[in-house]
Short mmCIF file of C-alpha atoms in Angstrom, two decimals:
data_model
loop_
_atom_site.label_atom_id
_atom_site.label_comp_id
_atom_site.label_asym_id
_atom_site.label_seq_id
_atom_site.Cartn_x
_atom_site.Cartn_y
_atom_site.Cartn_z
CA UNK A 1 25.27 -22.82 15.48
CA UNK A 2 24.26 -21.83 18.97
CA UNK A 3 21.44 -23.69 20.68
CA UNK A 4 18.23 -23.26 18.71
CA UNK A 5 14.85 -24.90 18.34
CA UNK A 6 15.17 -28.64 17.93
CA UNK A 7 14.33 -30.13 14.56
CA UNK A 8 11.61 -32.70 14.08
CA UNK A 9 14.24 -35.44 13.82
CA UNK A 10 15.92 -34.46 17.06
CA UNK A 11 12.92 -33.75 19.28
CA UNK A 12 10.90 -36.37 21.07
CA UNK A 13 7.83 -34.71 22.50
CA UNK A 14 6.81 -35.49 25.99
CA UNK A 15 3.46 -37.19 26.33
CA UNK A 16 0.71 -34.68 27.07
CA UNK A 17 -0.24 -34.47 30.72
CA UNK A 18 -3.41 -36.28 31.61
CA UNK A 19 -5.18 -33.03 32.35
CA UNK A 20 -3.35 -30.70 29.98
CA UNK A 21 -4.76 -27.26 29.37
CA UNK A 22 -5.70 -27.00 25.71
CA UNK A 23 -5.47 -23.73 23.81
CA UNK A 24 -6.65 -22.99 20.30
CA UNK A 25 -4.45 -20.95 17.95
CA UNK A 26 -5.09 -19.56 14.47
CA UNK A 27 -2.79 -18.00 11.89
CA UNK A 28 -2.75 -17.11 8.17
CA UNK A 29 -0.72 -18.25 5.15
CA UNK A 30 -0.13 -21.96 5.64
CA UNK A 31 2.44 -22.15 2.82
CA UNK A 32 4.62 -19.63 4.62
CA UNK A 33 4.09 -20.43 8.28
CA UNK A 34 3.31 -24.15 8.58
CA UNK A 35 7.02 -25.05 8.95
CA UNK A 36 7.46 -22.21 11.45
CA UNK A 37 4.62 -23.24 13.72
CA UNK A 38 5.54 -26.93 13.50
CA UNK A 39 9.00 -26.06 14.82
CA UNK A 40 7.75 -23.66 17.49
CA UNK A 41 4.99 -25.96 18.72
CA UNK A 42 7.32 -28.93 19.13
CA UNK A 43 9.67 -26.93 21.29
CA UNK A 44 6.83 -25.26 23.20
CA UNK A 45 5.04 -28.49 24.09
CA UNK A 46 8.32 -30.04 25.16
CA UNK A 47 8.91 -27.10 27.50
CA UNK A 48 5.23 -27.01 28.58
CA UNK A 49 3.97 -30.62 28.70
CA UNK A 50 0.91 -29.42 30.63
CA UNK A 51 -0.29 -27.32 27.65
CA UNK A 52 -1.70 -28.77 24.43
CA UNK A 53 -1.79 -26.51 21.35
CA UNK A 54 -4.55 -27.12 18.80
CA UNK A 55 -4.54 -25.16 15.56
CA UNK A 56 -7.66 -23.92 13.82
CA UNK A 57 -8.02 -24.08 10.04
CA UNK A 58 -5.47 -21.68 8.58
CA UNK A 59 -6.70 -18.27 7.49
CA UNK A 60 -6.28 -17.78 3.75
CA UNK A 61 -4.85 -14.28 4.19
CA UNK A 62 -4.95 -11.38 6.61
CA UNK A 63 -8.33 -10.11 5.44
CA UNK A 64 -9.75 -13.58 5.98
CA UNK A 65 -8.14 -13.63 9.43
CA UNK A 66 -9.91 -10.43 10.44
CA UNK A 67 -13.24 -11.30 8.86
CA UNK A 68 -13.20 -14.75 10.47
CA UNK A 69 -12.48 -13.56 13.97
CA UNK A 70 -15.09 -10.80 13.73
CA UNK A 71 -17.68 -13.46 12.88
CA UNK A 72 -16.42 -15.78 15.61
CA UNK A 73 -16.66 -12.98 18.17
CA UNK A 74 -20.39 -12.69 17.45
CA UNK A 75 -20.82 -16.46 17.81
CA UNK A 76 -18.56 -16.67 20.87
CA UNK A 77 -16.16 -19.10 19.20
CA UNK A 78 -12.92 -17.10 18.99
CA UNK A 79 -9.54 -18.88 19.34
CA UNK A 80 -7.44 -18.21 22.39
CA UNK A 81 -4.53 -16.84 20.33
CA UNK A 82 -4.80 -15.26 16.90
CA UNK A 83 -1.96 -14.01 14.72
CA UNK A 84 -3.25 -10.87 13.01
CA UNK A 85 -1.74 -8.46 10.51
CA UNK A 86 -0.08 -5.41 12.02
CA UNK A 87 -2.56 -3.17 10.21
CA UNK A 88 -5.64 -5.12 11.38
CA UNK A 89 -5.01 -5.06 15.12
CA UNK A 90 -6.86 -1.85 15.86
CA UNK A 91 -10.30 -3.08 14.84
CA UNK A 92 -9.95 -6.05 17.21
CA UNK A 93 -8.96 -3.66 19.98
CA UNK A 94 -11.89 -1.34 19.24
CA UNK A 95 -14.33 -4.28 19.25
CA UNK A 96 -13.01 -5.56 22.57
CA UNK A 97 -11.89 -8.86 21.00
CA UNK A 98 -8.17 -8.44 21.63
CA UNK A 99 -7.18 -8.48 25.29
CA UNK A 100 -4.50 -6.15 26.71
CA UNK A 101 -1.29 -7.96 27.52
CA UNK A 102 0.01 -5.45 30.07
CA UNK A 103 -1.17 -7.47 33.12
CA UNK A 104 0.77 -10.50 31.87
CA UNK A 105 3.83 -8.43 30.98
CA UNK A 106 3.78 -6.88 34.45
CA UNK A 107 4.00 -10.35 35.95
CA UNK A 108 7.12 -11.23 33.94
CA UNK A 109 10.32 -10.47 35.79
CA UNK A 110 12.87 -8.90 33.45
CA UNK A 111 10.52 -8.75 30.47
CA UNK A 112 12.19 -5.57 29.24
CA UNK A 113 15.44 -7.48 28.80
CA UNK A 114 13.91 -10.30 26.76
CA UNK A 115 14.49 -8.66 23.40
CA UNK A 116 11.15 -6.86 22.99
CA UNK A 117 12.44 -3.44 22.09
CA UNK A 118 10.11 -0.46 22.22
CA UNK A 119 9.89 0.21 18.47
CA UNK A 120 8.48 -3.26 17.85
CA UNK A 121 6.11 -3.17 20.84
CA UNK A 122 4.79 0.16 19.61
CA UNK A 123 3.46 -1.62 16.50
CA UNK A 124 0.83 -3.17 18.81
CA UNK A 125 0.29 -0.30 21.26
CA UNK A 126 -3.13 1.38 21.35
CA UNK A 127 -4.21 4.03 23.85
CA UNK A 128 -1.11 3.28 25.89
CA UNK A 129 -1.76 -0.47 26.23
CA UNK A 130 -0.04 -3.36 24.46
CA UNK A 131 -2.42 -5.73 22.67
CA UNK A 132 0.02 -7.88 20.71
CA UNK A 133 3.60 -9.05 20.59
CA UNK A 134 5.32 -8.82 17.20
CA UNK A 135 5.83 -12.22 15.55
CA UNK A 136 7.16 -11.33 12.11
CA UNK A 137 8.17 -8.14 10.31
CA UNK A 138 8.64 -7.77 6.58
CA UNK A 139 9.26 -5.31 3.78
CA UNK A 140 8.58 -5.68 0.07
CA UNK A 141 11.66 -6.76 -1.89
CA UNK A 142 12.64 -7.92 -5.38
CA UNK A 143 13.23 -11.59 -6.25
CA UNK A 144 15.34 -12.20 -9.38
CA UNK A 145 16.22 -15.15 -11.59
CA UNK A 146 19.62 -13.91 -12.72
CA UNK A 147 19.96 -16.59 -15.40
CA UNK A 148 16.81 -15.31 -17.10
CA UNK A 149 17.94 -11.71 -16.77
CA UNK A 150 21.35 -12.46 -18.24
CA UNK A 151 19.67 -14.43 -21.02
CA UNK A 152 17.93 -11.19 -21.99
CA UNK A 153 21.19 -9.23 -21.91
CA UNK A 154 20.71 -7.75 -18.41
CA UNK A 155 23.68 -8.14 -16.06
CA UNK A 156 22.59 -6.06 -13.06
CA UNK A 157 19.50 -6.02 -10.87
CA UNK A 158 17.23 -3.08 -11.83
CA UNK A 159 17.03 -0.48 -9.07
CA UNK A 160 14.11 1.63 -10.34
CA UNK A 161 10.75 0.82 -11.88
CA UNK A 162 11.86 2.34 -15.19
CA UNK A 163 14.76 -0.12 -15.20
CA UNK A 164 12.43 -2.99 -14.21
CA UNK A 165 10.10 -2.20 -17.12
CA UNK A 166 13.04 -1.98 -19.53
CA UNK A 167 14.14 -5.41 -18.29
CA UNK A 168 10.60 -6.70 -18.79
CA UNK A 169 10.60 -5.63 -22.42
CA UNK A 170 13.96 -7.32 -23.05
CA UNK A 171 12.83 -10.54 -21.40
CA UNK A 172 9.48 -10.58 -23.17
CA UNK A 173 11.23 -10.08 -26.50
CA UNK A 174 13.37 -13.06 -25.53
CA UNK A 175 10.25 -15.21 -25.11
CA UNK A 176 10.35 -15.22 -21.31
CA UNK A 177 7.68 -14.48 -18.73
CA UNK A 178 9.13 -11.40 -17.12
CA UNK A 179 7.43 -10.35 -13.93
CA UNK A 180 4.79 -10.59 -11.24
CA UNK A 181 4.13 -7.64 -8.94
CA UNK A 182 2.09 -8.93 -5.98
CA UNK A 183 -0.59 -6.27 -6.31
CA UNK A 184 -3.29 -8.29 -4.49
CA UNK A 185 -1.33 -9.02 -1.32
CA UNK A 186 -3.19 -8.17 1.91
CA UNK A 187 -4.05 -4.63 2.87
CA UNK A 188 -3.16 -2.98 -0.47
CA UNK A 189 0.41 -3.34 0.80
CA UNK A 190 2.15 -2.96 -2.55
CA UNK A 191 0.22 0.17 -3.51
CA UNK A 192 1.08 1.59 -0.10
CA UNK A 193 4.71 0.81 -0.96
CA UNK A 194 4.43 2.95 -4.10
CA UNK A 195 3.05 5.82 -2.02
CA UNK A 196 5.64 5.48 0.75
CA UNK A 197 8.41 5.24 -1.87
CA UNK A 198 7.58 8.85 -2.63
CA UNK A 199 7.49 9.72 1.07
CA UNK A 200 3.72 10.14 1.02
CA UNK A 201 1.40 8.33 3.48
CA UNK A 202 -1.61 6.45 2.13
CA UNK A 203 -3.88 7.90 4.84
CA UNK A 204 -3.79 11.48 6.08
CA UNK A 205 -6.25 13.17 8.43
CA UNK A 206 -8.43 10.08 8.27
CA UNK A 207 -8.84 10.19 4.49
CA UNK A 208 -7.30 8.44 1.50
CA UNK A 209 -4.31 10.58 0.60
CA UNK A 210 -4.13 9.84 -3.12
CA UNK A 211 -5.83 12.90 -4.63
CA UNK A 212 -2.42 14.34 -5.49
CA UNK A 213 0.51 13.83 -7.85
CA UNK A 214 1.91 11.00 -5.73
CA UNK A 215 -1.36 9.09 -5.93
CA UNK A 216 -1.46 9.49 -9.69
CA UNK A 217 2.18 8.41 -10.00
CA UNK A 218 1.51 5.28 -7.93
CA UNK A 219 -1.37 4.22 -10.20
CA UNK A 220 0.58 5.09 -13.34
CA UNK A 221 3.42 2.89 -12.10
CA UNK A 222 1.01 0.00 -11.56
CA UNK A 223 -0.43 0.57 -15.05
CA UNK A 224 3.04 0.51 -16.61
CA UNK A 225 3.99 -2.67 -14.74
CA UNK A 226 0.83 -4.48 -15.83
CA UNK A 227 0.90 -3.27 -19.45
CA UNK A 228 4.56 -3.04 -20.39
CA UNK A 229 5.54 -6.23 -18.57
CA UNK A 230 2.56 -8.14 -20.01
CA UNK A 231 1.87 -9.40 -16.49
CA UNK A 232 -0.44 -12.40 -16.23
CA UNK A 233 -3.57 -12.24 -14.09
CA UNK A 234 -2.56 -14.93 -11.63
CA UNK A 235 -2.46 -14.88 -7.85
CA UNK A 236 0.61 -14.21 -5.80
CA UNK A 237 0.75 -17.80 -4.58
CA UNK A 238 0.85 -19.15 -8.13
CA UNK A 239 3.42 -16.53 -9.09
CA UNK A 240 5.71 -17.53 -6.21
CA UNK A 241 5.53 -21.16 -7.38
CA UNK A 242 6.28 -20.11 -10.97
CA UNK A 243 9.29 -18.14 -9.77
CA UNK A 244 10.56 -21.06 -7.69
CA UNK A 245 10.16 -23.30 -10.73
CA UNK A 246 12.44 -21.03 -12.76
CA UNK A 247 9.61 -19.91 -15.05
CA UNK A 248 9.43 -16.24 -14.00
CA UNK A 249 12.19 -13.66 -14.19
CA UNK A 250 11.21 -11.22 -11.45
CA UNK A 251 8.83 -11.40 -8.49
CA UNK A 252 8.05 -8.43 -6.24
CA UNK A 253 6.48 -9.34 -2.93
CA UNK A 254 7.14 -9.82 0.77
CA UNK A 255 10.48 -11.02 2.02
CA UNK A 256 8.40 -13.74 3.68
CA UNK A 257 8.68 -15.82 0.50
CA UNK A 258 12.48 -16.21 0.60
CA UNK A 259 12.51 -19.54 2.42
CA UNK A 260 9.58 -20.79 0.34
CA UNK A 261 11.62 -20.19 -2.82
CA UNK A 262 14.69 -21.80 -1.23
CA UNK A 263 12.67 -24.91 -0.32
CA UNK A 264 10.79 -25.13 -3.61
CA UNK A 265 13.44 -24.04 -6.11
CA UNK A 266 13.69 -26.29 -9.16
CA UNK A 267 16.81 -26.32 -11.29
CA UNK A 268 20.29 -24.88 -11.02
CA UNK A 269 19.69 -21.16 -11.56
CA UNK A 270 20.90 -18.18 -9.58
CA UNK A 271 18.33 -16.75 -7.17
CA UNK A 272 19.04 -13.34 -5.64
CA UNK A 273 17.01 -10.77 -3.75
CA UNK A 274 17.53 -7.02 -3.88
CA UNK A 275 16.00 -3.88 -2.36
CA UNK A 276 12.57 -2.83 -3.53
CA UNK A 277 12.78 -0.60 -6.62
CA UNK A 278 12.16 3.10 -6.23
CA UNK A 279 10.50 5.51 -8.62
CA UNK A 280 13.46 7.85 -9.03
CA UNK A 281 16.01 6.12 -6.83
CA UNK A 282 15.98 4.49 -3.40
CA UNK A 283 12.49 4.49 -1.83
CA UNK A 284 12.05 7.13 0.84
CA UNK A 285 10.09 4.71 3.01
CA UNK A 286 8.30 1.33 2.88
CA UNK A 287 5.33 -0.12 4.79
CA UNK A 288 6.08 -2.52 7.63
CA UNK A 289 4.35 -5.82 6.95
CA UNK A 290 3.93 -8.84 9.18
CA UNK A 291 1.78 -9.91 12.08
CA UNK A 292 1.48 -9.98 15.84
CA UNK A 293 0.31 -12.57 18.35
CA UNK A 294 -2.86 -11.40 20.09
CA UNK A 295 -4.81 -12.91 22.96
CA UNK A 296 -8.38 -13.22 21.73
CA UNK A 297 -9.67 -15.80 24.21
CA UNK A 298 -13.20 -15.25 25.48
CA UNK A 299 -12.52 -17.53 28.46
CA UNK A 300 -12.46 -16.26 32.04
CA UNK A 301 -10.44 -19.30 33.13
CA UNK A 302 -7.20 -17.89 34.52
CA UNK A 303 -5.38 -21.17 33.83
CA UNK A 304 -6.34 -21.12 30.16
CA UNK A 305 -5.46 -17.45 29.79
CA UNK A 306 -2.10 -18.08 31.45
CA UNK A 307 -1.47 -20.91 29.00
CA UNK A 308 -2.38 -18.65 26.06
CA UNK A 309 0.07 -16.07 27.38
CA UNK A 310 2.79 -18.71 27.71
CA UNK A 311 2.35 -19.60 24.03
CA UNK A 312 2.34 -15.94 22.91
CA UNK A 313 5.47 -15.29 24.95
CA UNK A 314 7.26 -18.38 23.61
CA UNK A 315 6.30 -17.80 19.95
CA UNK A 316 7.58 -14.22 20.07
CA UNK A 317 10.65 -14.87 22.20
CA UNK A 318 14.17 -14.96 20.86
CA UNK A 319 13.75 -18.69 20.28
CA UNK A 320 10.48 -18.25 18.39
CA UNK A 321 11.80 -15.30 16.40
CA UNK A 322 14.86 -17.32 15.39
CA UNK A 323 12.52 -20.00 14.02
CA UNK A 324 10.75 -17.31 11.99
CA UNK A 325 14.07 -16.22 10.49
CA UNK A 326 15.13 -19.77 9.69
CA UNK A 327 11.88 -20.93 8.10
CA UNK A 328 10.73 -17.73 6.32
CA UNK A 329 12.34 -14.54 5.07
CA UNK A 330 10.84 -12.37 7.79
CA UNK A 331 13.04 -10.19 9.97
CA UNK A 332 13.09 -11.42 13.59
CA UNK A 333 11.33 -8.72 15.66
CA UNK A 334 12.96 -9.96 18.88
CA UNK A 335 16.55 -8.84 19.36
CA UNK A 336 17.52 -12.03 21.18
CA UNK A 337 16.96 -14.07 18.01
CA UNK A 338 20.32 -12.97 16.67
CA UNK A 339 22.08 -14.58 19.63
CA UNK A 340 20.41 -17.90 18.77
CA UNK A 341 21.19 -17.83 15.06
CA UNK A 342 24.51 -18.88 13.61
CA UNK A 343 27.11 -16.16 13.94
CA UNK A 344 27.34 -16.04 10.15
CA UNK A 345 23.64 -16.71 9.44
CA UNK A 346 23.11 -13.73 7.16
CA UNK A 347 26.48 -14.23 5.47
CA UNK A 348 25.29 -17.71 4.56
CA UNK A 349 21.78 -16.48 3.71
CA UNK A 350 22.33 -13.16 1.87
CA UNK A 351 18.86 -13.27 0.32
CA UNK A 352 17.45 -12.84 3.83
CA UNK A 353 19.71 -9.86 4.52
CA UNK A 354 17.87 -7.64 2.01
CA UNK A 355 14.95 -7.01 4.35
CA UNK A 356 17.27 -6.36 7.28
CA UNK A 357 19.04 -3.69 5.24
CA UNK A 358 15.68 -2.04 4.54
CA UNK A 359 14.67 -1.75 8.22
CA UNK A 360 15.57 1.97 8.38
CA UNK A 361 12.82 2.57 5.80
CA UNK A 362 10.05 0.98 7.88
CA UNK A 363 6.89 3.08 8.08
CA UNK A 364 3.28 2.47 9.00
CA UNK A 365 1.21 -0.10 7.16
CA UNK A 366 -2.03 1.81 7.25
CA UNK A 367 -5.31 0.35 8.39
CA UNK A 368 -8.31 2.19 7.04
CA UNK A 369 -10.22 3.67 9.98
CA UNK A 370 -13.78 2.86 10.95
CA UNK A 371 -16.06 -0.14 10.51
CA UNK A 372 -15.64 -0.12 6.72
CA UNK A 373 -11.89 -0.72 6.72
CA UNK A 374 -12.15 -4.09 5.00
CA UNK A 375 -14.57 -2.66 2.43
CA UNK A 376 -12.05 0.09 1.65
CA UNK A 377 -9.38 -2.54 1.07
CA UNK A 378 -11.70 -4.22 -1.42
CA UNK A 379 -12.44 -0.98 -3.30
CA UNK A 380 -8.72 -0.34 -3.82
CA UNK A 381 -8.16 -3.98 -4.75
CA UNK A 382 -10.92 -3.74 -7.38
CA UNK A 383 -9.42 -0.55 -8.77
CA UNK A 384 -6.03 -2.21 -9.24
CA UNK A 385 -7.68 -5.24 -10.80
CA UNK A 386 -9.46 -2.95 -13.26
CA UNK A 387 -6.03 -1.71 -14.39
CA UNK A 388 -4.67 -5.24 -14.65
CA UNK A 389 -7.50 -6.58 -16.84
CA UNK A 390 -7.60 -3.46 -19.01
CA UNK A 391 -10.94 -2.06 -17.84
CA UNK A 392 -9.24 1.13 -16.59
CA UNK A 393 -6.79 3.05 -18.77
CA UNK A 394 -7.19 6.66 -17.58
CA UNK A 395 -5.32 6.72 -14.28
CA UNK A 396 -6.38 10.23 -13.31
CA UNK A 397 -10.03 9.35 -13.76
CA UNK A 398 -9.59 6.08 -11.86
CA UNK A 399 -7.77 7.85 -9.04
CA UNK A 400 -10.53 10.41 -8.60
CA UNK A 401 -13.26 7.76 -8.62
CA UNK A 402 -11.36 5.62 -6.13
CA UNK A 403 -10.69 8.52 -3.77
CA UNK A 404 -14.35 9.53 -3.79
CA UNK A 405 -15.58 5.98 -3.20
CA UNK A 406 -13.10 5.29 -0.43
CA UNK A 407 -13.64 8.55 1.42
CA UNK A 408 -17.41 7.96 1.34
CA UNK A 409 -16.75 4.77 3.33
CA UNK A 410 -14.44 6.36 5.90
CA UNK A 411 -15.72 8.03 9.08
CA UNK A 412 -16.75 11.62 8.58
#
């Protein structure tokens, strides 16, 4: 392996400088990112003994991250650096909470050669300015317990939702818990995946673009998954633990969970990942998930802001991105990460290669425009939950009600 971030056993941190600059950082999903930030912070503080990093309480999810920082902005208690979902950046830009990074980038000699390629930077570009640096990028994928599938007479990974549902029925008949589709993941991401799979954007001309056949098909697919797979009403976190324990046959969620499953896996069963199922074949597109590092400091102290920039730059550098790849299943958004990984990293970690193979399908993870964006997310969440618990059975009626309610919340 080429030189990479030092492990906890190998690194002895330098003692903090007597007058170290202290920055506060906040991020979401502790179960996914705690190992990542532990590794990054050790290396960062060794390289920057004059900067002390203090972490805020972890955000539960991306909606919590946005809600929390909006409240903190009113109270004047925002962290200096906040890792926010790619689809939630715009509201922080519009509210003046996120600070443009262009002045810092301009002061970095050779920044354009540091692995930050334009396509990734564009994920955080608004009105021509860059407000974040990409930290992690993901796509939805399939997680499979091949022993359970084979036990139900299924030898190959299902490639379409019809095949997934057929596998569910065989596994259920075999007395197994078949599937969890992570419907409640942040930002209605999985429903957006069903729309993009058909090549149809979730938002068009500022409105919810589901009053069409594609929207109906997406909801009908969710209905079939919930009903025909007898899916339990548990959270995605619990489902990931059940999968890692060998108690669940299939799990459809973010590639971010790959390392979690590797670390938590109980028993000697075959774990494989595969591309996200399509409706009639390979998906036409998929939403780009993940988050970006944003400077949200309210301080005018140039020393503190410079320290916050140093942490953002380090966390998203090739070294930081390599740590993301090693400790999660995210795709490194910095091209230099590959030079720091083992030459045969993906050959040795094929379950992490699935998301890399899906990169050509990456499309926008839509944020709902206007001040009611989080409320729109909740309306769609509640509609999916109504399907799951059996309160909604007529998908056309549900679609029409959801479209009307959402569009009433969006800017006119």
